[in-house]
Coordinates of C-alpha atoms and ligand atoms in Angstrom, one line a residue:
X111 CA 110.7 78.7 109.8
X112 CA 107.6 79.1 112.1
X113 CA 104.5 77.8 110.3
X114 CA 102.1 80.4 111.7
X115 CA 104.0 83.3 110.0
X116 CA 102.2 85.0 107.0
X117 CA 103.4 83.4 103.8
X118 CA 104.0 86.0 101.0
X119 CA 105.1 85.9 97.4
X120 CA 105.7 88.5 94.6
X121 CA 104.4 88.2 91.0
X122 CA 106.3 90.3 88.5
X123 CA 109.9 91.0 89.5
X124 CA 111.0 93.6 86.9
X125 CA 112.2 97.1 87.8
X126 CA 110.0 97.5 90.8
X127 CA 109.0 94.0 91.7
X128 CA 112.6 93.1 92.7
X129 CA 112.5 95.8 95.4
X130 CA 109.3 94.2 96.8
X131 CA 111.3 90.9 97.0
X132 CA 114.3 92.7 98.7
X133 CA 112.0 94.3 101.3
X134 CA 109.9 91.2 102.0
X135 CA 113.2 89.4 102.7
X136 CA 114.0 91.9 105.4
X137 CA 110.5 92.4 107.1
X138 CA 110.2 90.6 110.4
X139 CA 107.3 88.3 111.2
X140 CA 106.6 87.0 107.7
X141 CA 107.7 84.1 105.7
X142 CA 108.7 85.2 102.1
X143 CA 108.1 82.1 100.0
X144 CA 109.3 83.2 96.6
X145 CA 108.5 84.8 93.3
X146 CA 107.0 84.3 89.8
X147 CA 107.7 86.1 86.6
X148 CA 106.6 85.2 83.0
X149 CA 110.2 86.1 82.0
X150 CA 112.1 83.1 83.2
X151 CA 115.5 84.7 82.9
X152 CA 114.4 87.7 85.0
X153 CA 112.8 85.3 87.6
X154 CA 116.0 83.3 87.9
X155 CA 118.2 86.4 88.1
X156 CA 116.1 87.8 91.0
X157 CA 115.8 84.4 92.6
X158 CA 119.6 84.1 92.6
X159 CA 120.2 87.7 93.7
X160 CA 118.1 87.3 96.9
X161 CA 118.5 83.5 97.3
X162 CA 114.7 82.9 97.2
X163 CA 112.6 80.4 95.2
X164 CA 111.5 81.2 91.7
X165 CA 108.2 79.3 91.1
X166 CA 107.9 77.8 87.6
X167 CA 104.1 78.1 87.7
X168 CA 102.0 81.0 88.9
X169 CA 99.3 78.7 90.5
X170 CA 101.9 76.9 92.5
X171 CA 103.0 80.2 94.0
X172 CA 99.5 81.4 94.7
X173 CA 98.5 78.0 96.3
X174 CA 101.5 78.2 98.6
X175 CA 101.0 81.7 100.1
X176 CA 98.6 83.8 102.2
X177 CA 99.3 87.0 100.3
X178 CA 100.8 88.3 97.1
X179 CA 102.4 91.5 95.8
X180 CA 101.4 92.1 92.2
X181 CA 104.0 94.1 90.3
X182 CA 103.3 93.2 86.7
X183 CA 102.7 95.9 84.0
X184 CA 99.3 97.6 84.8
X185 CA 97.5 95.8 82.0
X186 CA 97.9 92.4 83.8
X187 CA 96.9 93.7 87.3
X188 CA 93.3 92.7 87.0
X189 CA 93.8 89.1 85.6
X190 CA 96.6 88.3 88.1
X191 CA 94.7 89.8 91.1
X192 CA 91.5 88.0 90.2
X193 CA 93.4 84.7 90.2
X194 CA 94.8 85.4 93.6
X195 CA 91.5 86.7 95.2
X196 CA 89.5 83.8 93.9
X197 CA 92.0 81.6 95.9
X198 CA 91.3 83.8 98.9
X199 CA 94.7 85.4 99.0
X200 CA 95.3 89.0 100.2
X201 CA 96.7 91.2 97.4
X202 CA 99.0 94.3 97.3
X203 CA 98.6 95.7 93.8
X204 CA 101.0 98.2 92.4
X205 CA 99.4 101.5 91.2
X206 CA 97.2 102.0 89.4
X207 CA 94.9 99.3 90.8
X208 CA 93.8 98.2 87.3
X209 CA 93.4 99.8 83.8
X210 CA 89.6 100.1 83.9
X211 CA 86.9 100.9 86.5
X212 CA 85.0 97.7 85.6
X213 CA 88.1 95.7 86.4
X214 CA 88.6 97.5 89.7
X215 CA 84.9 97.1 90.7
X216 CA 85.1 93.4 89.9
X217 CA 88.2 92.9 92.1
X218 CA 86.7 94.8 95.0
X219 CA 83.5 92.9 94.9
X220 CA 85.4 89.6 94.7
X221 CA 87.7 90.7 97.6
X222 CA 84.6 91.5 99.7
X223 CA 83.1 88.1 99.0
X224 CA 86.3 86.2 99.7
X225 CA 87.1 88.4 102.8
X226 CA 90.6 89.4 101.6
X227 CA 92.5 92.7 101.7
X228 CA 93.2 94.7 98.6
X229 CA 95.9 97.3 99.1
X230 CA 97.3 99.6 96.4
X231 CA 100.8 100.9 95.9
X232 CA 100.3 104.6 95.9
X233 CA 103.7 105.0 97.4
X234 CA 103.8 108.8 97.6
X235 CA 101.4 108.7 100.5
X236 CA 104.2 107.2 102.5
X237 CA 106.8 109.7 101.2
X238 CA 108.3 111.2 104.3
X239 CA 108.2 114.7 102.8
X240 CA 104.4 114.5 102.4
X241 CA 104.0 112.9 105.8
X242 CA 105.8 115.9 107.3
X243 CA 102.6 117.9 106.7
X244 CA 100.6 115.6 109.0
X245 CA 101.1 117.8 112.2
X246 CA 99.7 120.8 110.3
X247 CA 96.0 121.4 109.8
X248 CA 96.0 121.1 106.0
X249 CA 92.7 122.0 104.5
X250 CA 93.6 123.4 101.1
X251 CA 91.7 125.8 99.0
X252 CA 94.1 125.5 96.1
X253 CA 96.7 122.8 95.3
X254 CA 99.2 122.9 92.5
X255 CA 101.2 119.8 91.6
X256 CA 103.8 119.2 89.0
X257 CA 105.3 115.8 88.2
X258 CA 107.8 115.7 85.3
X259 CA 110.0 112.8 84.3
X260 CA 112.4 111.9 81.5
X261 CA 111.1 109.5 78.9
X262 CA 111.3 105.8 79.8
X263 CA 109.7 102.9 77.9
X264 CA 108.5 101.3 81.1
X265 CA 105.0 102.5 81.9
X266 CA 104.2 103.4 78.4
X267 CA 101.7 100.5 78.2
X268 CA 99.3 103.1 79.7
X269 CA 98.8 106.9 79.2
X270 CA 100.8 109.3 81.5
X271 CA 97.6 109.9 83.4
X272 CA 97.5 106.3 84.6
X273 CA 101.3 106.0 85.0
X274 CA 102.3 109.3 86.6
X275 CA 99.3 111.6 87.2
X276 CA 97.5 109.0 89.2
X277 CA 100.0 109.5 92.1
X278 CA 99.0 113.1 92.4
X279 CA 95.3 112.4 91.9
X280 CA 95.6 110.1 94.9
X281 CA 97.5 112.7 96.9
X282 CA 94.9 115.4 96.1
X283 CA 92.0 113.1 97.1
X284 CA 93.7 112.3 100.3
X285 CA 94.3 116.0 101.1
X286 CA 90.8 117.3 100.3
X287 CA 88.0 116.2 102.5
X288 CA 85.2 116.8 99.9
X289 CA 83.7 115.2 96.8
X290 CA 84.9 116.0 93.3
X291 CA 82.5 118.5 91.7
X292 CA 84.0 118.8 88.2
X293 CA 87.0 118.0 86.1
X294 CA 88.6 119.7 83.1
X295 CA 91.6 118.4 81.3
X296 CA 93.8 118.7 78.3
X297 CA 96.9 116.9 77.0
X298 CA 98.8 115.6 74.0
X299 CA 100.9 112.8 72.6
X300 CA 104.5 113.6 71.8
X301 CA 106.5 110.4 71.6
X302 CA 103.9 107.6 72.0
X303 CA 100.5 106.9 70.6
X304 CA 98.9 107.8 73.9
X305 CA 98.9 110.8 76.2
X306 CA 102.4 111.9 77.2
X307 CA 101.7 115.3 78.7
X308 CA 98.5 116.1 80.7
X309 CA 97.0 118.9 82.7
X310 CA 93.9 118.6 84.8
X311 CA 91.9 120.9 87.0
X312 CA 89.8 119.1 89.7
X313 CA 87.2 121.2 91.5
X314 CA 85.7 120.0 94.8
X315 CA 82.3 120.6 96.3
X316 CA 84.0 122.5 99.2
X317 CA 85.5 125.0 96.7
X318 CA 89.0 123.6 96.6
X319 CA 90.6 123.7 93.2
X320 CA 93.6 121.6 92.3
X321 CA 95.8 121.9 89.2
X322 CA 97.9 118.9 88.2
X323 CA 100.5 118.8 85.4
X324 CA 102.2 115.6 84.4
X325 CA 104.8 114.8 81.7
X326 CA 106.9 111.8 80.9
X327 CA 109.1 113.6 78.4
X328 CA 110.8 116.2 80.6
X329 CA 114.6 116.7 80.9
X330 CA 114.7 116.6 84.6
X331 CA 112.7 114.8 87.3
X332 CA 110.3 117.2 89.2
X333 CA 107.7 116.2 91.8
X334 CA 106.4 119.3 93.6
X335 CA 103.2 120.0 95.6
X336 CA 102.1 123.5 96.8
X337 CA 99.0 123.8 99.0
X338 CA 97.3 127.1 99.8
X339 CA 94.7 127.9 102.5
X340 CA 93.9 130.8 104.8
X341 CA 97.1 131.6 106.7
X342 CA 99.0 128.6 105.5
X343 CA 101.1 127.8 102.5
X344 CA 103.2 124.7 102.1
X345 CA 105.6 123.4 99.5
X346 CA 106.6 119.7 99.3
X347 CA 109.4 118.4 97.1
X348 CA 108.7 114.7 96.9
X349 CA 111.7 114.1 94.8
X350 CA 114.3 115.9 96.9
X351 CA 112.6 115.2 100.2
X352 CA 112.1 118.8 101.4
X353 CA 109.0 120.3 103.0
X354 CA 108.5 124.0 103.9
X355 CA 105.5 125.5 105.7
X356 CA 104.6 129.2 106.1
X357 CA 101.9 130.1 108.6
X358 CA 100.6 133.5 109.8
X359 CA 100.7 134.4 113.5
X360 CA 99.7 137.5 115.5
X361 CA 103.0 137.2 117.4
X362 CA 106.5 137.2 116.1
X363 CA 109.0 134.6 117.5
X364 CA 111.4 135.2 120.4
X365 CA 115.1 135.3 119.5
X366 CA 115.7 131.9 120.9
X367 CA 113.5 130.2 118.4
X368 CA 115.1 128.3 115.5
X369 CA 112.2 129.4 113.3
X370 CA 112.2 132.4 111.1
X371 CA 109.4 135.1 111.3
X372 CA 108.9 138.1 109.1
X373 CA 106.5 140.9 110.1
X374 CA 104.0 142.2 107.6
X375 CA 101.3 144.9 107.7
X376 CA 97.7 144.6 106.4
X377 CA 94.7 146.7 107.4
X378 CA 96.8 148.6 109.9
X379 CA 97.6 145.4 111.8
X380 CA 101.0 143.8 112.1
X381 CA 101.2 140.0 111.8
X382 CA 104.1 137.6 111.2
X383 CA 104.9 135.0 108.6
X384 CA 106.4 132.0 110.4
X385 CA 108.7 129.8 108.3
X386 CA 109.2 126.1 109.3
X387 CA 111.2 123.4 107.7
X388 CA 110.1 120.2 109.4
X389 CA 112.7 117.5 109.9
X390 CA 112.3 114.8 107.3
X391 CA 113.0 111.3 108.6
X392 CA 114.5 109.5 105.6
X393 CA 112.7 106.2 105.4
X394 CA 112.1 103.8 102.4
X395 CA 108.5 104.5 101.4
X396 CA 108.1 101.1 99.6
X397 CA 109.3 99.2 102.7
X398 CA 106.8 101.2 104.8
X399 CA 103.9 100.4 102.6
X400 CA 104.8 96.7 102.5
X401 CA 105.1 96.7 106.4
X402 CA 101.7 98.4 106.4
X403 CA 100.3 95.6 104.2
X404 CA 101.7 92.9 106.5
X405 CA 100.3 94.7 109.6
X406 CA 96.9 95.1 107.9
X407 CA 96.7 91.4 107.3
X408 CA 97.6 90.8 111.0
X409 CA 94.9 93.2 112.0
X410 CA 97.4 95.6 113.6
X411 CA 96.9 98.6 111.2
X412 CA 94.4 99.8 108.6
X413 CA 95.7 99.8 105.0
X414 CA 97.1 103.3 104.3
X415 CA 95.9 103.0 100.7
X416 CA 92.9 100.7 100.5
X417 CA 91.5 99.1 97.3
X418 CA 88.7 101.6 97.5
X419 CA 91.1 104.6 97.5
X420 CA 92.9 103.0 94.5
X421 CA 89.5 102.8 92.8
X422 CA 88.7 106.4 93.5
X423 CA 92.0 107.6 92.1
X424 CA 91.5 105.5 89.0
X425 CA 87.9 106.8 88.5
X426 CA 89.2 110.4 88.5
X427 CA 92.1 109.4 86.2
X428 CA 89.8 107.7 83.7
X429 CA 87.6 110.8 83.6
X430 CA 90.7 113.0 83.0
X431 CA 91.7 110.7 80.1
X432 CA 88.3 110.7 78.6
X433 CA 88.2 114.6 78.7
X434 CA 91.7 114.7 77.1
X435 CA 90.8 112.3 74.3
X436 CA 87.5 114.2 73.6
X437 CA 89.7 117.3 73.2
X438 CA 91.9 115.5 70.7
X439 CA 89.0 114.8 68.5
X440 CA 87.1 118.1 68.6
Ligands
NAD598 P1 108.7 96.1 84.5 O1 108.3 96.0 83.1 O2 110.1 96.5 84.8 O3 108.4 94.7 85.2 C1 107.2 94.0 85.1 C2 107.6 92.5 85.2 O4 106.4 91.7 85.2 C3 108.5 92.0 84.1 O5 109.6 91.3 84.7 C4 107.5 91.0 83.3 O6 108.2 89.9 82.8 C5 106.6 90.6 84.4 N1 105.3 90.1 83.9 C6 104.6 90.6 82.9 N2 103.4 90.0 82.8 C7 103.3 89.1 83.8 C8 102.4 88.2 84.3 N3 101.2 88.1 83.7 N4 102.7 87.4 85.3 C9 103.9 87.5 86.0 N5 104.8 88.4 85.6 C10 104.6 89.2 84.5 O7 107.6 97.1 85.1 P2 107.8 97.9 86.4 O8 108.4 99.3 86.1 O9 108.4 97.1 87.5 O10 106.2 98.2 86.8 C11 105.4 97.2 87.3 C12 104.2 97.8 88.0 O11 104.6 98.7 89.0 C13 103.3 98.7 87.0 O12 102.0 98.6 87.4 C14 103.7 100.1 87.4 O13 102.7 101.1 87.2 C15 104.1 100.0 88.9 N6 105.1 101.0 89.3 C16 104.8 101.7 90.4 C17 105.7 102.6 90.8 C18 105.4 103.4 92.0 O14 106.0 104.5 92.2 N7 104.6 102.9 92.9 C19 106.9 102.8 90.1 C20 107.2 102.0 89.0 C21 106.3 101.1 88.6

């Protein structure tokens, strides 16, 4: 193996971490050195499955690599990342960046001091269905997002806001080019001691309003985004990989066009609703974000989700949680 290749390891190889291992094993131009997990049986099983080294000691792994993917439960992100950053290793941290803002700020300050990259696994940003909106001028005035999932013990170390809603908070912050003006939220516990269902309304200084509903006790998996703005309405099904865009045009389409247009009349003027279903290129979003991480370290690309973006999403999530908890008490 060439010695100048970036050396990478994965810490935490449970449900998701094993996929990080799988992808790093297939990404060109890097040297995947191995993994560490506090559960030795799990570490050995994944080591055997992908024929990679399981380190017996976390420090040995960190000392051997240039960069680490941290895929432990959220409550350990801060302590593991701090260890890595203090040893001047770049880190890819699964979402949410940490459990608290204080932890996130400490990591970002340390990363700046040690000149290393912190990237966060807000994977939905790489979802091809969401990326299909990129050619359109999306500048929403209203966004509605629903994320529902059947109950699963994994992720219940944190409330649903940090486990599920944070994906959509990050999406909203990436779609709206304005500062948050105010947040209102409500929620309740159903199966755990923390928040299982949450609704938040985030208002922005430019007038945009977003409404996000998240539940981890639903029957079926739903992940849908609707955006509304003057003359443009889009729906994105992140789960099924389907994007539809409706725009308004003065002209209808000629018969050769594959698009559909429907005339409508308003104020004695006829205009046309154009319906488009952009082609979705099916790609593995996790692999794309790990490639982006390796390219960021090589200076070829900017991180799609920086540590700072992860911190901003967490900041909004924490405020939502606080508002919900206040509502519990009063
Ligand atoms: P998991 O419980 O299946 O796996 C976590 C693994 O980390 C376990 O094998 C555990 O033994 C190990 N571990 C625990 N503490 C450790 C430590 N201090 N050092 C090393 N290993 C340790 O959890 P998961 O579902 O894989 O989730 C892991 C992280 O990934 C969480 O932060 C979660 O929020 C995130 N996640 C993100 C997405 C996404 O869509 N981006 C999806 C699922 C999970």
